[in-house]
mmCIF file of C-alpha atoms in Angstrom:
data_model
loop_
_atom_site.group_PDB
_atom_site.id
_atom_site.type_symbol
_atom_site.label_atom_id
_atom_site.label_comp_id
_atom_site.label_asym_id
_atom_site.label_seq_id
_atom_site.Cartn_x
_atom_site.Cartn_y
_atom_site.Cartn_z
ATOM 1 C CA UNK A 969 75.003 -43.402 -30.510
ATOM 2 C CA UNK A 970 76.612 -42.095 -27.441
ATOM 3 C CA UNK A 971 74.406 -39.148 -26.177
ATOM 4 C CA UNK A 972 76.700 -38.075 -23.316
ATOM 5 C CA UNK A 973 75.185 -36.455 -20.375
ATOM 6 C CA UNK A 974 75.926 -32.780 -20.421
ATOM 7 C CA UNK A 975 76.056 -32.625 -16.507
ATOM 8 C CA UNK A 976 78.362 -35.576 -16.017
ATOM 9 C CA UNK A 977 81.538 -34.719 -13.956
ATOM 10 C CA UNK A 978 84.997 -36.449 -13.749
ATOM 11 C CA UNK A 979 87.009 -36.905 -10.672
ATOM 12 C CA UNK A 980 90.831 -35.958 -11.000
ATOM 13 C CA UNK A 981 93.202 -36.506 -8.186
ATOM 14 C CA UNK A 982 95.543 -33.576 -7.610
ATOM 15 C CA UNK A 983 97.877 -34.893 -4.913
ATOM 16 C CA UNK A 984 95.638 -36.417 -2.394
ATOM 17 C CA UNK A 985 92.562 -34.194 -2.879
ATOM 18 C CA UNK A 986 89.770 -35.061 -5.315
ATOM 19 C CA UNK A 987 88.723 -32.324 -7.520
ATOM 20 C CA UNK A 988 85.371 -32.512 -9.513
ATOM 21 C CA UNK A 989 85.565 -31.154 -13.266
ATOM 22 C CA UNK A 990 82.669 -30.812 -15.299
ATOM 23 C CA UNK A 991 83.014 -32.450 -18.639
ATOM 24 C CA UNK A 992 82.401 -30.026 -21.590
ATOM 25 C CA UNK A 993 78.713 -30.016 -22.835
ATOM 26 C CA UNK A 994 77.886 -31.940 -25.774
ATOM 27 C CA UNK A 995 78.126 -30.231 -29.282
ATOM 28 C CA UNK A 996 74.944 -28.940 -30.341
ATOM 29 C CA UNK A 997 73.030 -30.287 -33.256
ATOM 30 C CA UNK A 998 73.451 -28.657 -36.663
ATOM 31 C CA UNK A 999 71.249 -28.823 -39.738
ATOM 32 C CA UNK A 1000 72.718 -29.418 -43.267
ATOM 33 C CA UNK A 1001 70.901 -29.587 -46.601
ATOM 34 C CA UNK A 1002 72.143 -32.285 -48.653
ATOM 35 C CA UNK A 1003 73.225 -30.984 -52.210
ATOM 36 C CA UNK A 1004 71.633 -32.235 -55.357
ATOM 37 C CA UNK A 1005 72.633 -32.038 -59.059
ATOM 38 C CA UNK A 1006 71.811 -28.731 -61.056
ATOM 39 C CA UNK A 1007 68.302 -28.561 -62.242
ATOM 40 C CA UNK A 1008 67.081 -30.702 -59.083
ATOM 41 C CA UNK A 1009 64.156 -29.316 -57.106
ATOM 42 C CA UNK A 1010 63.303 -31.696 -54.461
ATOM 43 C CA UNK A 1011 65.074 -34.434 -52.602
ATOM 44 C CA UNK A 1012 63.994 -37.003 -50.047
ATOM 45 C CA UNK A 1013 65.893 -39.614 -47.665
ATOM 46 C CA UNK A 1014 65.050 -43.351 -47.979
ATOM 47 C CA UNK A 1015 68.069 -45.027 -45.957
ATOM 48 C CA UNK A 1016 70.770 -43.996 -43.462
ATOM 49 C CA UNK A 1017 73.444 -46.462 -42.422
ATOM 50 C CA UNK A 1018 75.898 -46.763 -39.434
ATOM 51 C CA UNK A 1019 78.573 -44.678 -41.031
ATOM 52 C CA UNK A 1020 76.386 -41.798 -41.816
ATOM 53 C CA UNK A 1021 75.980 -42.534 -45.634
ATOM 54 C CA UNK A 1022 72.665 -41.525 -46.808
ATOM 55 C CA UNK A 1023 70.580 -42.625 -49.831
ATOM 56 C CA UNK A 1024 67.443 -41.188 -51.436
ATOM 57 C CA UNK A 1025 66.284 -39.712 -54.600
ATOM 58 C CA UNK A 1026 65.637 -36.234 -56.085
ATOM 59 C CA UNK A 1027 63.400 -34.588 -58.622
ATOM 60 C CA UNK A 1028 64.345 -32.431 -61.590
ATOM 61 C CA UNK A 1029 61.868 -29.560 -62.420
ATOM 62 C CA UNK A 1030 59.556 -30.690 -65.275
ATOM 63 C CA UNK A 1031 60.552 -34.541 -64.868
ATOM 64 C CA UNK A 1032 57.681 -36.972 -63.999
ATOM 65 C CA UNK A 1033 59.913 -39.514 -62.011
ATOM 66 C CA UNK A 1034 62.662 -39.503 -59.273
ATOM 67 C CA UNK A 1035 66.471 -40.303 -59.689
ATOM 68 C CA UNK A 1036 68.492 -42.279 -57.117
ATOM 69 C CA UNK A 1037 71.245 -40.572 -55.139
ATOM 70 C CA UNK A 1038 73.731 -41.230 -52.502
ATOM 71 C CA UNK A 1039 75.585 -38.784 -50.132
ATOM 72 C CA UNK A 1040 78.665 -40.441 -48.933
ATOM 73 C CA UNK A 1041 79.667 -39.811 -45.289
ATOM 74 C CA UNK A 1042 82.680 -37.636 -44.631
ATOM 75 C CA UNK A 1043 82.756 -36.591 -48.289
ATOM 76 C CA UNK A 1044 81.307 -33.615 -50.112
ATOM 77 C CA UNK A 1045 79.028 -33.784 -52.757
ATOM 78 C CA UNK A 1046 76.991 -36.935 -53.973
ATOM 79 C CA UNK A 1047 77.036 -40.048 -56.198
ATOM 80 C CA UNK A 1048 74.267 -40.680 -58.838
ATOM 81 C CA UNK A 1049 72.640 -44.062 -58.692
ATOM 82 C CA UNK A 1050 71.889 -44.739 -62.200
ATOM 83 C CA UNK A 1051 68.927 -46.462 -63.607
ATOM 84 C CA UNK A 1052 69.172 -49.738 -65.413
ATOM 85 C CA UNK A 1053 70.540 -49.322 -68.978
ATOM 86 C CA UNK A 1054 67.810 -47.927 -71.214
ATOM 87 C CA UNK A 1055 65.351 -46.867 -68.437
ATOM 88 C CA UNK A 1056 64.689 -43.271 -67.319
ATOM 89 C CA UNK A 1057 63.950 -43.301 -63.458
ATOM 90 C CA UNK A 1058 65.329 -44.812 -60.272
ATOM 91 C CA UNK A 1059 64.467 -44.812 -56.629
ATOM 92 C CA UNK A 1060 65.948 -46.167 -53.631
ATOM 93 C CA UNK A 1061 64.223 -48.197 -50.832
ATOM 94 C CA UNK A 1062 67.171 -49.367 -48.686
ATOM 95 C CA UNK A 1063 70.931 -49.126 -47.699
ATOM 96 C CA UNK A 1064 73.087 -51.591 -45.657
ATOM 97 C CA UNK A 1065 75.952 -50.584 -43.348
ATOM 98 C CA UNK A 1066 78.442 -52.088 -46.024
ATOM 99 C CA UNK A 1067 77.072 -49.718 -48.748
ATOM 100 C CA UNK A 1068 74.839 -51.981 -50.887
ATOM 101 C CA UNK A 1069 71.659 -50.089 -51.822
ATOM 102 C CA UNK A 1070 68.480 -51.393 -53.502
ATOM 103 C CA UNK A 1071 65.408 -49.892 -54.985
ATOM 104 C CA UNK A 1072 63.696 -49.666 -58.356
ATOM 105 C CA UNK A 1073 64.287 -48.800 -61.913
ATOM 106 C CA UNK A 1074 61.848 -47.971 -64.413
ATOM 107 C CA UNK A 1075 60.332 -46.097 -67.518
ATOM 108 C CA UNK A 1076 56.592 -45.954 -66.456
ATOM 109 C CA UNK A 1077 54.719 -47.320 -63.466
ATOM 110 C CA UNK A 1078 53.805 -50.002 -62.534
ATOM 111 C CA UNK A 1079 56.331 -51.647 -64.668
ATOM 112 C CA UNK A 1080 59.293 -51.767 -62.087
ATOM 113 C CA UNK A 1081 62.642 -53.615 -62.003
ATOM 114 C CA UNK A 1082 64.249 -54.321 -58.645
ATOM 115 C CA UNK A 1083 67.747 -53.110 -58.736
ATOM 116 C CA UNK A 1084 70.881 -53.237 -56.271
ATOM 117 C CA UNK A 1085 73.659 -50.963 -56.531
ATOM 118 C CA UNK A 1086 77.001 -52.052 -55.368
ATOM 119 C CA UNK A 1087 79.148 -49.824 -52.996
ATOM 120 C CA UNK A 1088 80.661 -48.462 -56.022
ATOM 121 C CA UNK A 1089 77.372 -47.444 -57.254
ATOM 122 C CA UNK A 1090 77.075 -49.966 -60.258
ATOM 123 C CA UNK A 1091 73.484 -51.024 -60.819
ATOM 124 C CA UNK A 1092 72.377 -54.762 -61.345
ATOM 125 C CA UNK A 1093 68.983 -55.912 -62.417
ATOM 126 C CA UNK A 1094 67.534 -58.469 -60.048
ATOM 127 C CA UNK A 1095 65.707 -61.125 -62.092
ATOM 128 C CA UNK A 1096 61.958 -61.853 -61.699
ATOM 129 C CA UNK A 1097 60.064 -64.833 -62.448
ATOM 130 C CA UNK A 1098 58.656 -65.348 -65.970
ATOM 131 C CA UNK A 1099 55.381 -63.515 -66.507
ATOM 132 C CA UNK A 1100 55.911 -61.026 -63.729
ATOM 133 C CA UNK A 1101 54.370 -57.480 -64.379
ATOM 134 C CA UNK A 1102 57.209 -55.801 -62.408
ATOM 135 C CA UNK A 1103 58.926 -56.214 -58.950
ATOM 136 C CA UNK A 1104 60.310 -54.411 -55.698
ATOM 137 C CA UNK A 1105 63.437 -54.831 -53.750
ATOM 138 C CA UNK A 1106 62.413 -53.935 -50.118
ATOM 139 C CA UNK A 1107 65.517 -54.601 -48.122
ATOM 140 C CA UNK A 1108 69.367 -55.479 -48.439
ATOM 141 C CA UNK A 1109 71.842 -56.793 -45.568
ATOM 142 C CA UNK A 1110 75.570 -56.448 -45.258
ATOM 143 C CA UNK A 1111 76.462 -59.511 -47.645
ATOM 144 C CA UNK A 1112 74.079 -57.986 -50.286
ATOM 145 C CA UNK A 1113 71.323 -60.331 -49.965
ATOM 146 C CA UNK A 1114 68.106 -58.681 -51.171
ATOM 147 C CA UNK A 1115 64.272 -59.560 -50.448
ATOM 148 C CA UNK A 1116 61.206 -58.203 -51.868
ATOM 149 C CA UNK A 1117 58.556 -59.431 -54.567
ATOM 150 C CA UNK A 1118 57.254 -59.837 -57.914
ATOM 151 C CA UNK A 1119 53.872 -58.712 -59.164
ATOM 152 C CA UNK A 1120 51.618 -61.466 -60.486
ATOM 153 C CA UNK A 1121 48.130 -61.438 -62.115
ATOM 154 C CA UNK A 1122 44.923 -61.207 -60.103
ATOM 155 C CA UNK A 1123 46.568 -58.807 -57.547
ATOM 156 C CA UNK A 1124 49.119 -61.405 -56.358
ATOM 157 C CA UNK A 1125 52.777 -61.025 -55.483
ATOM 158 C CA UNK A 1126 55.312 -63.522 -55.076
ATOM 159 C CA UNK A 1127 58.029 -63.096 -52.206
ATOM 160 C CA UNK A 1128 61.645 -63.411 -53.475
ATOM 161 C CA UNK A 1129 65.267 -63.524 -52.219
ATOM 162 C CA UNK A 1130 68.373 -62.679 -54.316
ATOM 163 C CA UNK A 1131 71.743 -63.830 -53.065
ATOM 164 C CA UNK A 1132 74.886 -61.665 -53.300
ATOM 165 C CA UNK A 1133 75.712 -63.327 -56.587
ATOM 166 C CA UNK A 1134 72.344 -62.464 -58.072
ATOM 167 C CA UNK A 1135 70.760 -65.824 -58.104
ATOM 168 C CA UNK A 1136 67.070 -65.831 -57.111
ATOM 169 C CA UNK A 1137 65.002 -67.888 -54.793
ATOM 170 C CA UNK A 1138 61.151 -67.939 -54.990
ATOM 171 C CA UNK A 1139 60.210 -68.021 -51.315
ATOM 172 C CA UNK A 1140 57.506 -70.719 -50.386
ATOM 173 C CA UNK A 1141 54.022 -69.730 -49.191
ATOM 174 C CA UNK A 1142 52.344 -71.115 -46.256
ATOM 175 C CA UNK A 1143 49.943 -74.062 -47.526
ATOM 176 C CA UNK A 1144 46.733 -72.656 -48.671
ATOM 177 C CA UNK A 1145 48.018 -69.168 -49.619
ATOM 178 C CA UNK A 1146 48.593 -67.869 -53.202
ATOM 179 C CA UNK A 1147 50.254 -64.400 -52.527
ATOM 180 C CA UNK A 1148 53.020 -62.973 -50.401
ATOM 181 C CA UNK A 1149 55.885 -60.529 -49.965
ATOM 182 C CA UNK A 1150 59.176 -60.373 -48.132
ATOM 183 C CA UNK A 1151 59.805 -57.219 -46.359
ATOM 184 C CA UNK A 1152 63.106 -57.371 -44.391
ATOM 185 C CA UNK A 1153 66.301 -59.446 -44.088
ATOM 186 C CA UNK A 1154 68.829 -59.375 -41.365
ATOM 187 C CA UNK A 1155 72.620 -60.248 -41.390
ATOM 188 C CA UNK A 1156 72.047 -64.039 -40.629
ATOM 189 C CA UNK A 1157 69.794 -64.157 -43.843
ATOM 190 C CA UNK A 1158 66.577 -64.611 -41.970
ATOM 191 C CA UNK A 1159 63.786 -62.895 -43.844
ATOM 192 C CA UNK A 1160 60.242 -62.075 -42.766
ATOM 193 C CA UNK A 1161 56.912 -60.957 -44.510
ATOM 194 C CA UNK A 1162 53.648 -62.304 -44.716
ATOM 195 C CA UNK A 1163 51.693 -64.638 -47.242
ATOM 196 C CA UNK A 1164 47.679 -64.794 -47.685
ATOM 197 C CA UNK A 1165 44.903 -65.947 -49.809
ATOM 198 C CA UNK A 1166 43.883 -63.584 -52.705
ATOM 199 C CA UNK A 1167 41.781 -65.959 -54.589
ATOM 200 C CA UNK A 1168 38.129 -66.670 -53.638
ATOM 201 C CA UNK A 1169 36.821 -64.824 -50.441
ATOM 202 C CA UNK A 1170 40.449 -63.885 -49.479
ATOM 203 C CA UNK A 1171 41.458 -63.720 -45.897
ATOM 204 C CA UNK A 1172 43.928 -62.126 -43.217
ATOM 205 C CA UNK A 1173 47.507 -61.959 -43.851
ATOM 206 C CA UNK A 1174 49.732 -64.675 -42.067
ATOM 207 C CA UNK A 1175 53.068 -63.328 -40.638
ATOM 208 C CA UNK A 1176 56.003 -65.562 -41.569
ATOM 209 C CA UNK A 1177 59.690 -66.018 -41.263
ATOM 210 C CA UNK A 1178 61.927 -67.745 -43.844
ATOM 211 C CA UNK A 1179 65.191 -69.115 -42.605
ATOM 212 C CA UNK A 1180 68.449 -68.728 -44.310
ATOM 213 C CA UNK A 1181 67.763 -72.023 -46.335
ATOM 214 C CA UNK A 1182 64.371 -70.543 -47.411
ATOM 215 C CA UNK A 1183 62.154 -72.759 -45.261
ATOM 216 C CA UNK A 1184 58.845 -70.958 -44.304
ATOM 217 C CA UNK A 1185 57.445 -70.837 -40.922
ATOM 218 C CA UNK A 1186 54.328 -69.039 -39.450
ATOM 219 C CA UNK A 1187 54.929 -66.440 -36.637
ATOM 220 C CA UNK A 1188 52.584 -66.942 -33.695
ATOM 221 C CA UNK A 1189 49.802 -64.580 -32.879
ATOM 222 C CA UNK A 1190 48.361 -63.151 -29.599
ATOM 223 C CA UNK A 1191 44.965 -64.566 -28.406
ATOM 224 C CA UNK A 1192 42.175 -62.865 -30.555
ATOM 225 C CA UNK A 1193 44.168 -62.015 -33.493
ATOM 226 C CA UNK A 1194 43.410 -63.594 -36.849
ATOM 227 C CA UNK A 1195 46.353 -62.138 -38.837
ATOM 228 C CA UNK A 1196 49.396 -59.821 -39.022
ATOM 229 C CA UNK A 1197 51.903 -58.152 -41.437
ATOM 230 C CA UNK A 1198 55.457 -57.926 -40.425
ATOM 231 C CA UNK A 1199 57.777 -55.013 -41.662
ATOM 232 C CA UNK A 1200 61.177 -55.458 -39.926
ATOM 233 C CA UNK A 1201 63.595 -57.871 -38.408
ATOM 234 C CA UNK A 1202 66.756 -56.993 -36.498
ATOM 235 C CA UNK A 1203 70.114 -58.778 -36.551
ATOM 236 C CA UNK A 1204 69.284 -60.589 -33.126
ATOM 237 C CA UNK A 1205 65.728 -61.626 -34.438
ATOM 238 C CA UNK A 1206 63.361 -59.186 -33.090
ATOM 239 C CA UNK A 1207 60.427 -58.594 -35.417
ATOM 240 C CA UNK A 1208 58.127 -55.617 -35.863
ATOM 241 C CA UNK A 1209 54.411 -55.986 -37.335
ATOM 242 C CA UNK A 1210 50.890 -54.977 -37.328
ATOM 243 C CA UNK A 1211 48.024 -57.423 -36.296
ATOM 244 C CA UNK A 1212 44.496 -57.482 -36.884
ATOM 245 C CA UNK A 1213 41.908 -58.636 -34.372
ATOM 246 C CA UNK A 1214 39.080 -60.877 -34.972
ATOM 247 C CA UNK A 1215 36.036 -59.141 -36.336
ATOM 248 C CA UNK A 1216 38.230 -56.259 -37.503
ATOM 249 C CA UNK A 1217 39.494 -55.307 -41.151
ATOM 250 C CA UNK A 1218 42.234 -53.145 -40.034
ATOM 251 C CA UNK A 1219 45.872 -53.996 -39.096
ATOM 252 C CA UNK A 1220 46.156 -51.535 -36.415
ATOM 253 C CA UNK A 1221 47.531 -53.358 -33.518
ATOM 254 C CA UNK A 1222 51.388 -52.985 -33.003
ATOM 255 C CA UNK A 1223 53.082 -56.465 -32.490
ATOM 256 C CA UNK A 1224 56.627 -57.168 -31.448
ATOM 257 C CA UNK A 1225 58.183 -60.845 -31.817
ATOM 258 C CA UNK A 1226 61.104 -61.432 -29.320
ATOM 259 C CA UNK A 1227 64.063 -63.292 -30.655
ATOM 260 C CA UNK A 1228 62.587 -66.513 -29.154
ATOM 261 C CA UNK A 1229 59.554 -66.278 -31.075
ATOM 262 C CA UNK A 1230 57.138 -65.083 -28.205
ATOM 263 C CA UNK A 1231 54.915 -62.122 -29.324
ATOM 264 C CA UNK A 1232 53.401 -59.239 -27.522
ATOM 265 C CA UNK A 1233 50.613 -56.838 -28.412
ATOM 266 C CA UNK A 1234 51.888 -53.295 -27.644
ATOM 267 C CA UNK A 1235 48.475 -51.822 -28.297
ATOM 268 C CA UNK A 1236 46.554 -49.885 -31.034
ATOM 269 C CA UNK A 1237 48.766 -47.748 -33.218
ATOM 270 C CA UNK A 1238 51.161 -47.445 -36.126
ATOM 271 C CA UNK A 1239 54.771 -48.990 -35.386
ATOM 272 C CA UNK A 1240 57.499 -47.777 -37.588
ATOM 273 C CA UNK A 1241 60.839 -49.003 -36.022
ATOM 274 C CA UNK A 1242 62.037 -51.464 -33.469
ATOM 275 C CA UNK A 1243 65.551 -52.041 -31.892
ATOM 276 C CA UNK A 1244 67.660 -54.856 -30.698
ATOM 277 C CA UNK A 1245 66.114 -54.506 -27.182
ATOM 278 C CA UNK A 1246 62.669 -54.894 -28.532
ATOM 279 C CA UNK A 1247 61.621 -51.253 -28.063
ATOM 280 C CA UNK A 1248 59.368 -50.143 -30.648
ATOM 281 C CA UNK A 1249 58.236 -46.437 -31.923
ATOM 282 C CA UNK A 1250 55.520 -44.893 -33.788
ATOM 283 C CA UNK A 1251 52.168 -43.376 -33.168
ATOM 284 C CA UNK A 1252 49.724 -44.600 -30.659
ATOM 285 C CA UNK A 1253 46.151 -44.381 -31.413
ATOM 286 C CA UNK A 1254 44.802 -45.489 -27.879
ATOM 287 C CA UNK A 1255 43.893 -41.736 -26.944
ATOM 288 C CA UNK A 1256 44.395 -39.664 -29.954
ATOM 289 C CA UNK A 1257 42.875 -40.718 -33.486
ATOM 290 C CA UNK A 1258 45.541 -38.714 -35.308
ATOM 291 C CA UNK A 1259 48.476 -40.434 -33.194
ATOM 292 C CA UNK A 1260 50.326 -39.578 -30.190
ATOM 293 C CA UNK A 1261 54.100 -39.799 -30.373
ATOM 294 C CA UNK A 1262 54.877 -43.139 -28.625
ATOM 295 C CA UNK A 1263 57.448 -45.678 -27.543
ATOM 296 C CA UNK A 1264 56.370 -49.152 -26.682
ATOM 297 C CA UNK A 1265 58.932 -50.532 -24.222
ATOM 298 C CA UNK A 1266 60.450 -53.995 -24.172
ATOM 299 C CA UNK A 1267 58.913 -54.502 -20.630
ATOM 300 C CA UNK A 1268 55.430 -54.404 -22.142
ATOM 301 C CA UNK A 1269 54.632 -50.657 -21.003
ATOM 302 C CA UNK A 1270 53.940 -47.632 -23.312
ATOM 303 C CA UNK A 1271 55.406 -44.182 -23.136
ATOM 304 C CA UNK A 1272 53.539 -41.364 -24.727
ATOM 305 C CA UNK A 1273 56.533 -38.938 -25.567
ATOM 306 C CA UNK A 1274 56.638 -35.304 -25.062
ATOM 307 C CA UNK A 1275 55.212 -33.314 -28.113
ATOM 308 C CA UNK A 1276 55.601 -29.732 -27.403
ATOM 309 C CA UNK A 1277 52.463 -27.463 -28.410
ATOM 310 C CA UNK A 1278 51.542 -29.850 -31.320
ATOM 311 C CA UNK A 1279 48.380 -31.794 -32.206
ATOM 312 C CA UNK A 1280 49.885 -35.045 -33.241
ATOM 313 C CA UNK A 1281 53.039 -36.757 -34.384
ATOM 314 C CA UNK A 1282 54.815 -39.920 -35.072
ATOM 315 C CA UNK A 1283 58.127 -41.507 -33.911
ATOM 316 C CA UNK A 1284 59.807 -42.800 -37.157
ATOM 317 C CA UNK A 1285 63.111 -44.432 -35.852
ATOM 318 C CA UNK A 1286 64.846 -45.772 -32.721
ATOM 319 C CA UNK A 1287 68.385 -46.544 -32.428
ATOM 320 C CA UNK A 1288 69.967 -49.233 -30.220
ATOM 321 C CA UNK A 1289 70.782 -46.845 -27.517
ATOM 322 C CA UNK A 1290 67.237 -45.759 -27.193
ATOM 323 C CA UNK A 1291 67.417 -42.242 -28.924
ATOM 324 C CA UNK A 1292 64.460 -41.858 -31.279
ATOM 325 C CA UNK A 1293 63.364 -39.120 -34.052
ATOM 326 C CA UNK A 1294 60.126 -38.165 -35.746
ATOM 327 C CA UNK A 1295 57.907 -35.231 -36.249
ATOM 328 C CA UNK A 1296 54.948 -33.377 -35.098
ATOM 329 C CA UNK A 1297 52.280 -31.360 -36.888
ATOM 330 C CA UNK A 1298 50.531 -28.279 -35.617
ATOM 331 C CA UNK A 1299 46.888 -28.107 -34.397
ATOM 332 C CA UNK A 1300 45.626 -26.375 -37.727
ATOM 333 C CA UNK A 1301 46.513 -29.793 -39.366
ATOM 334 C CA UNK A 1302 48.656 -28.593 -42.143
ATOM 335 C CA UNK A 1303 50.963 -31.733 -42.364
ATOM 336 C CA UNK A 1304 53.494 -29.744 -44.412
ATOM 337 C CA UNK A 1305 54.522 -27.647 -41.473
ATOM 338 C CA UNK A 1306 56.116 -30.399 -39.608
ATOM 339 C CA UNK A 1307 58.712 -29.864 -36.655
ATOM 340 C CA UNK A 1308 61.269 -32.410 -36.574
ATOM 341 C CA UNK A 1309 61.912 -33.925 -33.053
ATOM 342 C CA UNK A 1310 64.507 -35.879 -31.246
ATOM 343 C CA UNK A 1311 63.682 -37.869 -28.022
ATOM 344 C CA UNK A 1312 66.672 -38.810 -25.850
ATOM 345 C CA UNK A 1313 66.827 -42.309 -24.306
ATOM 346 C CA UNK A 1314 65.098 -40.746 -20.840
ATOM 347 C CA UNK A 1315 62.238 -39.296 -23.060
ATOM 348 C CA UNK A 1316 63.406 -35.769 -23.198
ATOM 349 C CA UNK A 1317 62.404 -34.020 -26.407
ATOM 350 C CA UNK A 1318 64.622 -31.879 -28.227
ATOM 351 C CA UNK A 1319 63.300 -29.755 -31.266
ATOM 352 C CA UNK A 1320 65.790 -30.029 -34.185
ATOM 353 C CA UNK A 1321 67.488 -27.015 -35.473
ATOM 354 C CA UNK A 1322 65.886 -25.252 -38.337
ATOM 355 C CA UNK A 1323 67.348 -25.511 -41.972
ATOM 356 C CA UNK A 1324 68.168 -22.602 -44.221
ATOM 357 C CA UNK A 1325 64.613 -23.266 -45.744
ATOM 358 C CA UNK A 1326 62.900 -22.497 -42.504
ATOM 359 C CA UNK A 1327 61.623 -24.246 -39.220
ATOM 360 C CA UNK A 1328 59.711 -27.039 -40.791
ATOM 361 C CA UNK A 1329 61.181 -30.414 -41.182
ATOM 362 C CA UNK A 1330 60.841 -34.323 -40.533
ATOM 363 C CA UNK A 1331 63.463 -36.655 -39.145
ATOM 364 C CA UNK A 1332 62.959 -40.073 -40.560
ATOM 365 C CA UNK A 1333 66.294 -41.998 -39.461
ATOM 366 C CA UNK A 1334 68.889 -42.020 -36.572
ATOM 367 C CA UNK A 1335 72.065 -44.280 -36.421
ATOM 368 C CA UNK A 1336 73.955 -45.416 -33.562
ATOM 369 C CA UNK A 1337 76.394 -42.526 -33.803
ATOM 370 C CA UNK A 1338 73.542 -39.888 -33.318
ATOM 371 C CA UNK A 1339 73.408 -38.921 -37.065
ATOM 372 C CA UNK A 1340 69.875 -37.893 -38.196
ATOM 373 C CA UNK A 1341 68.353 -37.820 -41.599
ATOM 374 C CA UNK A 1342 65.119 -36.568 -43.045
ATOM 375 C CA UNK A 1343 63.907 -33.758 -44.998
ATOM 376 C CA UNK A 1344 63.427 -29.924 -44.484
ATOM 377 C CA UNK A 1345 60.262 -28.063 -45.948
ATOM 378 C CA UNK A 1346 60.523 -24.619 -47.628
ATOM 379 C CA UNK A 1347 57.243 -22.494 -47.779
ATOM 380 C CA UNK A 1348 56.029 -19.450 -49.445
ATOM 381 C CA UNK A 1349 54.548 -16.273 -47.752
ATOM 382 C CA UNK A 1350 51.270 -18.033 -47.116
ATOM 383 C CA UNK A 1351 52.739 -21.053 -45.495
ATOM 384 C CA UNK A 1352 52.267 -23.346 -48.363
ATOM 385 C CA UNK A 1353 54.914 -25.992 -48.740
ATOM 386 C CA UNK A 1354 57.047 -25.341 -51.941
ATOM 387 C CA UNK A 1355 60.326 -27.194 -51.612
ATOM 388 C CA UNK A 1356 61.299 -30.541 -49.952
ATOM 389 C CA UNK A 1357 65.236 -31.163 -49.363
ATOM 390 C CA UNK A 1358 66.954 -34.285 -47.939
ATOM 391 C CA UNK A 1359 68.694 -33.109 -44.652
ATOM 392 C CA UNK A 1360 71.155 -34.296 -42.066
ATOM 393 C CA UNK A 1361 71.407 -33.242 -38.402
ATOM 394 C CA UNK A 1362 74.794 -34.006 -36.427
ATOM 395 C CA UNK A 1363 76.789 -32.875 -33.870
#
C-alpha cells in the first residue's frame, strides 16, 4: 500500500538545467461510516480484502443476534449475507481477496453451523462430523478452501478443512492428543492450528501445520517452551502464534515461525497480525501490564510505537509494506473511548480522522492499498458509549 513520501521531489530537465519540482502531498485520509439496513443500530468489521471490500455484521434494535453483511468496494450500499435456510442469525469471520466469505449461521448459541458465502453472496452449509454439537469456520483462501473446527463432547473440538467443492476432511491430530482446531489457511492450502490432550490431566497445546494433503506435523518450539497456539499463516508460510513457557499456564509469549520453520520468541505480549516479511504487531507486555503498542521486527528487535497521550493500546494489523493500525485508550481506562491510529512504516503515528459519531474509534485492518477498516463509537453527554458503527478510512 503505497504511502508516498510527501516530501519527495522529481527532477525535470528543462533544456540542460535540472529543476526540482515537489510532488503533490498525499491526499488526507477521510472517514466514512458504512451504511446498514433500516432498523440497524450497531455494526462491526470482521474482514477487509485487497480490493477494499469489507465484511462484518450488524444488529437490529431488539434482536438478540447479528446479521452478516458485505460492503462492496467501489459500489454504494451493501449486500446482506443471509443465514442458512430456516435459521435466524449469521456472522462473518473472514474474507478472501476473491470475495469468498465464511462465518456462522444459527438459531441459538452454541449450536452454530459453519457457512461459506460465494462471491455472489449465496450461503452454503459446511458439513460437520456426525454427533457434533456445532462448528466454526475460521478462515478461507482464494480458492474457497475453508478451515475451522467442530465441537465434540467433553469440551473437545475436531479440526476440519472443507475444499472448494464442499467436501470435508477431518484433519488428523498429533499422536496422544484428542482435541484440536485449525485457525488459518493460505493460498497454497497449508493450514495451521493446534492439537492438545483434553482427557485426563490435560496438557499444553501443540502448534501444528497441515500440508495440502492433510498430513499433520508439529511446529518446533524455542528452548524453555512447552506449548503454543498458532493463529495465522501468510501466503509465503510465515506463522504467528503464542507460546507457553515451562512452569506457566499462560500463552503470553509472541512466537513467529519463518517460512523455513525456524521459530523466534519475540517477547511477552499479545500478537495480532504478521506480514510476509515476518514483522508482527500487537501489544507488548514487557513494560506495561495493560500493553504498549508494539511492532516485533523480522530482525528480532522490538519497537514500542508512539502512542500520543494515551495509557495503553494495541496494534491490530500490519500490511506487507509495513504500515500498521490499531487503537489506544485513555488513562482513565474507559475502553469505549478509543482513539484509532495509523503507524507509517517508519513508525510515525497518525491519528485517524474523526467520524460523524465523534472522535472515538478503533482500526482493525489495513490492506496493501492503504484502505483501513474498523469501527467508530458514538457517545452520550456523559461519555458513555451508545453506538458502534463499521467505518472505513481511505485517501
